[in-house]
Amino acid sequence: ETGVTQTPRHLVMGMTNKKSLKCEQHLGHNAMYWYKQSAKKPLELMFVYSLEERVENNSVPSRFSPECPNSSHLFLHLHTLQPEDSALYLCASSQEWRVQTEETQYFGPGTRLLVL
Amino acid sequence: GNSVTQMEGPVTLSEEAFLTINCTYTATGYPSLFWYVQYPGEGLQLLLKATKADDKGSNKGFEATYRKETTSFHLEKGSVQVSDSAVYFCALSEVAGRRALTFGSGTRLQVQP
C-alpha cells in the first residue's frame, strides 16, 4: 500500500497530442522525482523537485515539462512525443535531504505510456 | 560518477532454493544502498536498505550487507517462494548531494513450484 499515487495508470497518445501525468504523495514528503523506465534500459532519473523548486533536469528533452505546484503534487506535461518515449513513468517522493537524514524514496505504481 | 552493476538475469530457481543476486557499486562518496522489488505490472517497492558500512538490511526473509571493502550489496534469501518472482533492483543514493537514486539494470527472478 503505497502513499504515492499516479494517474492515469495507462495512456495511449498520438505524437501530436498533449497530455499530463499526475502524481500525488500522502506521506508528508517535500522532495519529488520523475523516473523513466524503458525496456532493456536502467531506470533513468528525469527531474527532481525539492521544496517545490526544480533542482535537477537530467538532460530531458523539452517535450517533457514538469510542474510542482505544491509539495504533494507533481505533474509531467507531455507534448509532441515520439514513439521512443513509450515507457513506464514512475514518480517517487522522499524527505528533503537538507532537512532530514531519512532519504528513502517511495514510488508510485507508474503510468505506462504508449506513443503511436 | 556513480554506477551500480547487477548480475544479469533471468535467474530461475525452484521453490525453497537459496537465492543470491549480486550487486556492486561505484560511488564517489559514502552512499546509502537499497534493494527495490518490482512485481509484474506494478511500481517499485522498497525491500531493504543499509546506510553505512557493515549494516545489514533485512525484510521478508531477504538480507543484504553493506560491504565497503568489496563495494558490494548482494541480496540473499534462504528459501524462495513462487511469490518472490519479480524484478529486483539494486540502487544507491549519495549521502551528500541531491539523493536521487542510481539504479542497476535489474535482475528478473523466476521461482518455479
PDB file of C-alpha atoms in Angstrom:
ATOM      1  CA  GLU A   1       0.000   0.000   0.000  1.00  0.00           C
ATOM      2  CA  THR A   2       1.910   2.951  -1.344  1.00  0.00           C
ATOM      3  CA  GLY A   3       1.419   6.517  -0.214  1.00  0.00           C
ATOM      4  CA  VAL A   4       2.224   7.680  -3.728  1.00  0.00           C
ATOM      5  CA  THR A   5      -0.496   7.557  -6.381  1.00  0.00           C
ATOM      6  CA  GLN A   6      -0.227   8.146 -10.101  1.00  0.00           C
ATOM      7  CA  THR A   7      -2.882   8.758 -12.745  1.00  0.00           C
ATOM      8  CA  PRO A   8      -3.596   7.602 -15.277  1.00  0.00           C
ATOM      9  CA  ARG A   9      -2.174   4.112 -14.980  1.00  0.00           C
ATOM     10  CA  HIS A  10      -2.190   3.639 -18.741  1.00  0.00           C
ATOM     11  CA  LEU A  11      -2.106   6.201 -21.529  1.00  0.00           C
ATOM     12  CA  VAL A  12      -2.068   5.924 -25.295  1.00  0.00           C
ATOM     13  CA  MET A  13      -1.391   9.092 -27.239  1.00  0.00           C
ATOM     14  CA  GLY A  14      -0.521  10.236 -30.724  1.00  0.00           C
ATOM     15  CA  MET A  15       2.557  12.234 -31.497  1.00  0.00           C
ATOM     16  CA  THR A  16       0.576  15.458 -31.848  1.00  0.00           C
ATOM     17  CA  ASN A  17      -1.386  15.119 -28.606  1.00  0.00           C
ATOM     18  CA  LYS A  18      -0.855  16.960 -25.349  1.00  0.00           C
ATOM     19  CA  LYS A  19      -1.395  15.050 -22.136  1.00  0.00           C
ATOM     20  CA  SER A  20      -0.365  15.264 -18.490  1.00  0.00           C
ATOM     21  CA  LEU A  21       0.670  12.685 -15.933  1.00  0.00           C
ATOM     22  CA  LYS A  22      -0.218  13.315 -12.314  1.00  0.00           C
ATOM     23  CA  CYS A  23       1.477  12.181  -9.138  1.00  0.00           C
ATOM     24  CA  GLU A  24       0.271  12.748  -5.591  1.00  0.00           C
ATOM     25  CA  GLN A  25       2.004  11.792  -2.369  1.00  0.00           C
ATOM     26  CA  HIS A  26       0.332  11.429   1.037  1.00  0.00           C
ATOM     27  CA  LEU A  27       3.497  10.901   3.066  1.00  0.00           C
ATOM     28  CA  GLY A  28       4.299  14.459   4.106  1.00  0.00           C
ATOM     29  CA  HIS A  29       7.393  14.489   1.923  1.00  0.00           C
ATOM     30  CA  ASN A  30       8.837  17.585   0.282  1.00  0.00           C
ATOM     31  CA  ALA A  31      11.006  16.179  -2.485  1.00  0.00           C
ATOM     32  CA  MET A  32       9.575  14.532  -5.598  1.00  0.00           C
ATOM     33  CA  TYR A  33      11.081  12.807  -8.596  1.00  0.00           C
ATOM     34  CA  TRP A  34      10.203  11.620 -12.099  1.00  0.00           C
ATOM     35  CA  TYR A  35      11.916   8.499 -13.442  1.00  0.00           C
ATOM     36  CA  LYS A  36      11.612   6.787 -16.816  1.00  0.00           C
ATOM     37  CA  GLN A  37      11.735   3.014 -17.149  1.00  0.00           C
ATOM     38  CA  SER A  38      12.230   1.802 -20.700  1.00  0.00           C
ATOM     39  CA  ALA A  39      12.543  -1.763 -21.866  1.00  0.00           C
ATOM     40  CA  LYS A  40      16.097  -3.041 -21.635  1.00  0.00           C
ATOM     41  CA  LYS A  41      17.442   0.163 -20.043  1.00  0.00           C
ATOM     42  CA  PRO A  42      18.121   1.029 -16.411  1.00  0.00           C
ATOM     43  CA  LEU A  43      15.765   3.374 -14.637  1.00  0.00           C
ATOM     44  CA  GLU A  44      16.634   6.926 -15.597  1.00  0.00           C
ATOM     45  CA  LEU A  45      16.163   9.980 -13.437  1.00  0.00           C
ATOM     46  CA  MET A  46      14.355  12.778 -15.297  1.00  0.00           C
ATOM     47  CA  PHE A  47      13.577  15.557 -12.816  1.00  0.00           C
ATOM     48  CA  VAL A  48      13.988  16.344  -9.135  1.00  0.00           C
ATOM     49  CA  TYR A  49      11.947  18.845  -7.150  1.00  0.00           C
ATOM     50  CA  SER A  50      12.914  19.899  -3.671  1.00  0.00           C
ATOM     51  CA  LEU A  51      10.634  22.151  -1.639  1.00  0.00           C
ATOM     52  CA  GLU A  52       8.688  22.812  -4.861  1.00  0.00           C
ATOM     53  CA  GLU A  53      11.774  24.036  -6.677  1.00  0.00           C
ATOM     54  CA  ARG A  54      13.228  22.147  -9.596  1.00  0.00           C
ATOM     55  CA  VAL A  55      16.768  21.229  -8.606  1.00  0.00           C
ATOM     56  CA  GLU A  56      17.651  18.892 -11.412  1.00  0.00           C
ATOM     57  CA  ASN A  57      16.812  18.350 -15.051  1.00  0.00           C
ATOM     58  CA  ASN A  58      18.717  15.326 -16.214  1.00  0.00           C
ATOM     59  CA  SER A  59      19.105  16.397 -19.867  1.00  0.00           C
ATOM     60  CA  VAL A  60      15.463  15.678 -20.607  1.00  0.00           C
ATOM     61  CA  PRO A  61      14.040  16.911 -23.944  1.00  0.00           C
ATOM     62  CA  SER A  62      11.786  19.937 -23.760  1.00  0.00           C
ATOM     63  CA  ARG A  63       8.775  17.915 -24.937  1.00  0.00           C
ATOM     64  CA  PHE A  64       8.631  16.798 -21.282  1.00  0.00           C
ATOM     65  CA  SER A  65       7.673  19.644 -18.965  1.00  0.00           C
ATOM     66  CA  PRO A  66       7.369  19.089 -15.205  1.00  0.00           C
ATOM     67  CA  GLU A  67       5.323  21.126 -12.782  1.00  0.00           C
ATOM     68  CA  CYS A  68       5.258  21.014  -8.982  1.00  0.00           C
ATOM     69  CA  PRO A  69       2.522  23.350  -7.677  1.00  0.00           C
ATOM     70  CA  ASN A  70       2.926  22.193  -4.057  1.00  0.00           C
ATOM     71  CA  SER A  71       4.814  19.600  -2.077  1.00  0.00           C
ATOM     72  CA  SER A  72       2.111  16.957  -2.534  1.00  0.00           C
ATOM     73  CA  HIS A  73       1.612  17.140  -6.286  1.00  0.00           C
ATOM     74  CA  LEU A  74       3.825  16.642  -9.292  1.00  0.00           C
ATOM     75  CA  PHE A  75       2.859  16.744 -12.950  1.00  0.00           C
ATOM     76  CA  LEU A  76       4.600  15.780 -16.151  1.00  0.00           C
ATOM     77  CA  HIS A  77       3.194  17.594 -19.180  1.00  0.00           C
ATOM     78  CA  LEU A  78       3.730  15.827 -22.476  1.00  0.00           C
ATOM     79  CA  HIS A  79       3.588  17.282 -25.977  1.00  0.00           C
ATOM     80  CA  THR A  80       4.732  16.160 -29.421  1.00  0.00           C
ATOM     81  CA  LEU A  81       6.213  12.956 -28.073  1.00  0.00           C
ATOM     82  CA  GLN A  82       8.000  10.351 -30.139  1.00  0.00           C
ATOM     83  CA  PRO A  83       7.382   6.586 -30.223  1.00  0.00           C
ATOM     84  CA  GLU A  84      10.686   6.047 -28.417  1.00  0.00           C
ATOM     85  CA  ASP A  85       9.204   7.924 -25.452  1.00  0.00           C
ATOM     86  CA  SER A  86       6.941   4.939 -24.799  1.00  0.00           C
ATOM     87  CA  ALA A  87       7.864   3.713 -21.334  1.00  0.00           C
ATOM     88  CA  LEU A  88       6.754   3.375 -17.731  1.00  0.00           C
ATOM     89  CA  TYR A  89       6.972   6.738 -15.971  1.00  0.00           C
ATOM     90  CA  LEU A  90       7.498   6.468 -12.244  1.00  0.00           C
ATOM     91  CA  CYS A  91       7.027   9.137  -9.627  1.00  0.00           C
ATOM     92  CA  ALA A  92       8.745   8.994  -6.252  1.00  0.00           C
ATOM     93  CA  SER A  93       8.893  11.120  -3.124  1.00  0.00           C
ATOM     94  CA  SER A  94      11.152  11.462  -0.109  1.00  0.00           C
ATOM     95  CA  GLN A  95      12.038  13.782   2.688  1.00  0.00           C
ATOM     96  CA  GLU A  96      14.113  16.727   1.507  1.00  0.00           C
ATOM     97  CA  TRP A  97      17.708  15.722   2.092  1.00  0.00           C
ATOM     98  CA  ARG A  98      18.912  19.015   3.503  1.00  0.00           C
ATOM     99  CA  VAL A  99      16.253  18.865   6.197  1.00  0.00           C
ATOM    100  CA  GLN A 100      16.192  15.202   7.110  1.00  0.00           C
ATOM    101  CA  THR A 101      18.687  12.373   7.041  1.00  0.00           C
ATOM    102  CA  GLU A 102      15.969   9.846   6.085  1.00  0.00           C
ATOM    103  CA  GLU A 103      16.280   9.729   2.338  1.00  0.00           C
ATOM    104  CA  THR A 104      14.335   6.657   1.325  1.00  0.00           C
ATOM    105  CA  GLN A 105      12.315   7.196  -1.829  1.00  0.00           C
ATOM    106  CA  TYR A 106       8.831   5.782  -2.133  1.00  0.00           C
ATOM    107  CA  PHE A 107       7.479   5.044  -5.580  1.00  0.00           C
ATOM    108  CA  GLY A 108       4.079   5.193  -7.177  1.00  0.00           C
ATOM    109  CA  PRO A 109       2.765   2.407  -9.415  1.00  0.00           C
ATOM    110  CA  GLY A 110       3.707   4.247 -12.591  1.00  0.00           C
ATOM    111  CA  THR A 111       1.965   5.351 -15.755  1.00  0.00           C
ATOM    112  CA  ARG A 112       2.521   3.098 -18.748  1.00  0.00           C
ATOM    113  CA  LEU A 113       2.695   5.347 -21.783  1.00  0.00           C
ATOM    114  CA  LEU A 114       2.410   4.257 -25.391  1.00  0.00           C
ATOM    115  CA  VAL A 115       3.089   6.816 -28.112  1.00  0.00           C
ATOM    116  CA  LEU A 116       1.739   5.910 -31.520  1.00  0.00           C
TER     117      LEU A 116
ATOM    118  CA  GLY B   1      30.161   9.244 -11.452  1.00  0.00           C
ATOM    119  CA  ASN B   2      28.032   6.746  -9.608  1.00  0.00           C
ATOM    120  CA  SER B   3      27.093   3.381 -11.043  1.00  0.00           C
ATOM    121  CA  VAL B   4      25.503   0.112  -9.975  1.00  0.00           C
ATOM    122  CA  THR B   5      26.154  -3.255 -11.592  1.00  0.00           C
ATOM    123  CA  GLN B   6      23.859  -6.227 -11.118  1.00  0.00           C
ATOM    124  CA  MET B   7      24.067  -9.765 -12.333  1.00  0.00           C
ATOM    125  CA  GLU B   8      22.098 -10.346 -15.490  1.00  0.00           C
ATOM    126  CA  GLY B   9      19.001 -12.430 -15.359  1.00  0.00           C
ATOM    127  CA  PRO B  10      16.730 -14.111 -15.567  1.00  0.00           C
ATOM    128  CA  VAL B  11      17.523 -16.161 -12.523  1.00  0.00           C
ATOM    129  CA  THR B  12      15.364 -19.282 -12.421  1.00  0.00           C
ATOM    130  CA  LEU B  13      15.086 -21.239  -9.186  1.00  0.00           C
ATOM    131  CA  SER B  14      12.916 -23.935  -7.725  1.00  0.00           C
ATOM    132  CA  GLU B  15      10.816 -23.150  -4.693  1.00  0.00           C
ATOM    133  CA  GLU B  16      12.791 -23.308  -1.411  1.00  0.00           C
ATOM    134  CA  ALA B  17      16.122 -22.817  -3.172  1.00  0.00           C
ATOM    135  CA  PHE B  18      18.746 -20.360  -1.915  1.00  0.00           C
ATOM    136  CA  LEU B  19      18.921 -17.017  -3.701  1.00  0.00           C
ATOM    137  CA  THR B  20      21.834 -14.692  -4.294  1.00  0.00           C
ATOM    138  CA  ILE B  21      21.664 -11.666  -6.572  1.00  0.00           C
ATOM    139  CA  ASN B  22      24.976  -9.887  -6.849  1.00  0.00           C
ATOM    140  CA  CYS B  23      25.275  -6.102  -6.764  1.00  0.00           C
ATOM    141  CA  THR B  24      28.418  -3.977  -6.836  1.00  0.00           C
ATOM    142  CA  TYR B  25      28.654  -0.235  -6.921  1.00  0.00           C
ATOM    143  CA  THR B  26      30.929   2.679  -7.712  1.00  0.00           C
ATOM    144  CA  ALA B  27      30.449   5.915  -5.837  1.00  0.00           C
ATOM    145  CA  THR B  28      32.493   8.997  -5.097  1.00  0.00           C
ATOM    146  CA  GLY B  29      31.275   9.326  -1.519  1.00  0.00           C
ATOM    147  CA  TYR B  30      29.599   7.152   1.075  1.00  0.00           C
ATOM    148  CA  PRO B  31      26.263   6.148  -0.393  1.00  0.00           C
ATOM    149  CA  SER B  32      23.210   4.590   1.109  1.00  0.00           C
ATOM    150  CA  LEU B  33      22.291   1.307  -0.585  1.00  0.00           C
ATOM    151  CA  PHE B  34      18.874  -0.073  -1.425  1.00  0.00           C
ATOM    152  CA  TRP B  35      17.122  -3.052  -2.900  1.00  0.00           C
ATOM    153  CA  TYR B  36      13.796  -2.384  -4.587  1.00  0.00           C
ATOM    154  CA  VAL B  37      11.416  -5.011  -5.965  1.00  0.00           C
ATOM    155  CA  GLN B  38       9.008  -4.638  -8.871  1.00  0.00           C
ATOM    156  CA  TYR B  39       6.199  -7.151  -9.204  1.00  0.00           C
ATOM    157  CA  PRO B  40       4.545  -7.591 -12.617  1.00  0.00           C
ATOM    158  CA  GLY B  41       2.516  -4.560 -13.619  1.00  0.00           C
ATOM    159  CA  GLU B  42       3.450  -2.562 -10.540  1.00  0.00           C
ATOM    160  CA  GLY B  43       5.846   0.179  -9.473  1.00  0.00           C
ATOM    161  CA  LEU B  44       8.908  -0.203  -7.274  1.00  0.00           C
ATOM    162  CA  GLN B  45       8.657  -1.155  -3.630  1.00  0.00           C
ATOM    163  CA  LEU B  46      11.456  -0.693  -1.154  1.00  0.00           C
ATOM    164  CA  LEU B  47      12.636  -4.116   0.008  1.00  0.00           C
ATOM    165  CA  LEU B  48      15.517  -3.191   2.314  1.00  0.00           C
ATOM    166  CA  LYS B  49      18.287  -0.686   2.786  1.00  0.00           C
ATOM    167  CA  ALA B  50      21.582  -0.019   4.571  1.00  0.00           C
ATOM    168  CA  THR B  51      23.063   3.378   5.243  1.00  0.00           C
ATOM    169  CA  LYS B  52      26.619   2.638   6.357  1.00  0.00           C
ATOM    170  CA  ALA B  53      29.362   0.052   6.088  1.00  0.00           C
ATOM    171  CA  ASP B  54      28.660  -3.335   7.735  1.00  0.00           C
ATOM    172  CA  ASP B  55      24.966  -2.537   8.156  1.00  0.00           C
ATOM    173  CA  LYS B  56      22.652  -5.408   7.306  1.00  0.00           C
ATOM    174  CA  GLY B  57      19.262  -4.643   5.828  1.00  0.00           C
ATOM    175  CA  SER B  58      16.564  -7.280   6.108  1.00  0.00           C
ATOM    176  CA  ASN B  59      12.899  -7.702   5.248  1.00  0.00           C
ATOM    177  CA  LYS B  60      10.570 -10.590   4.356  1.00  0.00           C
ATOM    178  CA  GLY B  61      13.409 -13.102   4.674  1.00  0.00           C
ATOM    179  CA  PHE B  62      15.702 -11.141   2.358  1.00  0.00           C
ATOM    180  CA  GLU B  63      19.049  -9.824   3.599  1.00  0.00           C
ATOM    181  CA  ALA B  64      21.891  -7.720   2.240  1.00  0.00           C
ATOM    182  CA  THR B  65      25.056  -6.498   3.945  1.00  0.00           C
ATOM    183  CA  TYR B  66      26.817  -3.239   3.036  1.00  0.00           C
ATOM    184  CA  ARG B  67      30.407  -4.289   2.254  1.00  0.00           C
ATOM    185  CA  LYS B  68      32.580  -1.239   1.767  1.00  0.00           C
ATOM    186  CA  GLU B  69      35.780  -3.210   1.189  1.00  0.00           C
ATOM    187  CA  THR B  70      34.279  -5.044  -1.773  1.00  0.00           C
ATOM    188  CA  THR B  71      31.809  -2.268  -2.716  1.00  0.00           C
ATOM    189  CA  SER B  72      29.032  -4.827  -2.735  1.00  0.00           C
ATOM    190  CA  PHE B  73      25.466  -5.214  -1.514  1.00  0.00           C
ATOM    191  CA  HIS B  74      24.426  -8.738  -2.507  1.00  0.00           C
ATOM    192  CA  LEU B  75      20.822  -9.783  -1.939  1.00  0.00           C
ATOM    193  CA  GLU B  76      20.190 -13.190  -0.327  1.00  0.00           C
ATOM    194  CA  LYS B  77      17.243 -15.284   0.755  1.00  0.00           C
ATOM    195  CA  GLY B  78      17.463 -18.735   2.257  1.00  0.00           C
ATOM    196  CA  SER B  79      14.289 -20.209   0.784  1.00  0.00           C
ATOM    197  CA  VAL B  80      12.476 -18.542  -2.092  1.00  0.00           C
ATOM    198  CA  GLN B  81       8.784 -18.819  -2.834  1.00  0.00           C
ATOM    199  CA  VAL B  82       6.838 -18.563  -6.073  1.00  0.00           C
ATOM    200  CA  SER B  83       5.504 -15.221  -4.810  1.00  0.00           C
ATOM    201  CA  ASP B  84       9.067 -13.829  -4.837  1.00  0.00           C
ATOM    202  CA  SER B  85       9.060 -13.858  -8.642  1.00  0.00           C
ATOM    203  CA  ALA B  86       9.728 -10.265  -9.624  1.00  0.00           C
ATOM    204  CA  VAL B  87      12.433  -7.909 -10.859  1.00  0.00           C
ATOM    205  CA  TYR B  88      14.939  -6.804  -8.221  1.00  0.00           C
ATOM    206  CA  PHE B  89      16.815  -3.501  -8.480  1.00  0.00           C
ATOM    207  CA  CYS B  90      19.906  -2.508  -6.563  1.00  0.00           C
ATOM    208  CA  ALA B  91      20.320   1.246  -6.100  1.00  0.00           C
ATOM    209  CA  LEU B  92      22.416   3.829  -4.317  1.00  0.00           C
ATOM    210  CA  SER B  93      21.994   7.411  -3.239  1.00  0.00           C
ATOM    211  CA  GLU B  94      24.738   9.788  -2.245  1.00  0.00           C
ATOM    212  CA  VAL B  95      24.689  10.987   1.335  1.00  0.00           C
ATOM    213  CA  ALA B  96      25.907  14.414   0.304  1.00  0.00           C
ATOM    214  CA  GLY B  97      24.016  15.799  -2.625  1.00  0.00           C
ATOM    215  CA  ARG B  98      20.655  15.557  -4.222  1.00  0.00           C
ATOM    216  CA  ARG B  99      19.902  11.992  -3.158  1.00  0.00           C
ATOM    217  CA  ALA B 100      18.376  10.898  -6.442  1.00  0.00           C
ATOM    218  CA  LEU B 101      18.808   7.173  -6.910  1.00  0.00           C
ATOM    219  CA  THR B 102      21.211   5.486  -9.299  1.00  0.00           C
ATOM    220  CA  PHE B 103      19.814   2.094 -10.286  1.00  0.00           C
ATOM    221  CA  GLY B 104      21.249  -1.118 -11.588  1.00  0.00           C
ATOM    222  CA  SER B 105      19.664  -2.691 -14.637  1.00  0.00           C
ATOM    223  CA  GLY B 106      17.505  -5.064 -12.616  1.00  0.00           C
ATOM    224  CA  THR B 107      17.526  -8.843 -12.239  1.00  0.00           C
ATOM    225  CA  ARG B 108      14.439 -10.869 -13.045  1.00  0.00           C
ATOM    226  CA  LEU B 109      13.807 -13.759 -10.660  1.00  0.00           C
ATOM    227  CA  GLN B 110      11.532 -16.619 -11.678  1.00  0.00           C
ATOM    228  CA  VAL B 111      10.658 -19.165  -8.998  1.00  0.00           C
ATOM    229  CA  GLN B 112       9.099 -22.400 -10.171  1.00  0.00           C
ATOM    230  CA  PRO B 113       6.871 -24.598  -7.992  1.00  0.00           C
TER     231      PRO B 113
END
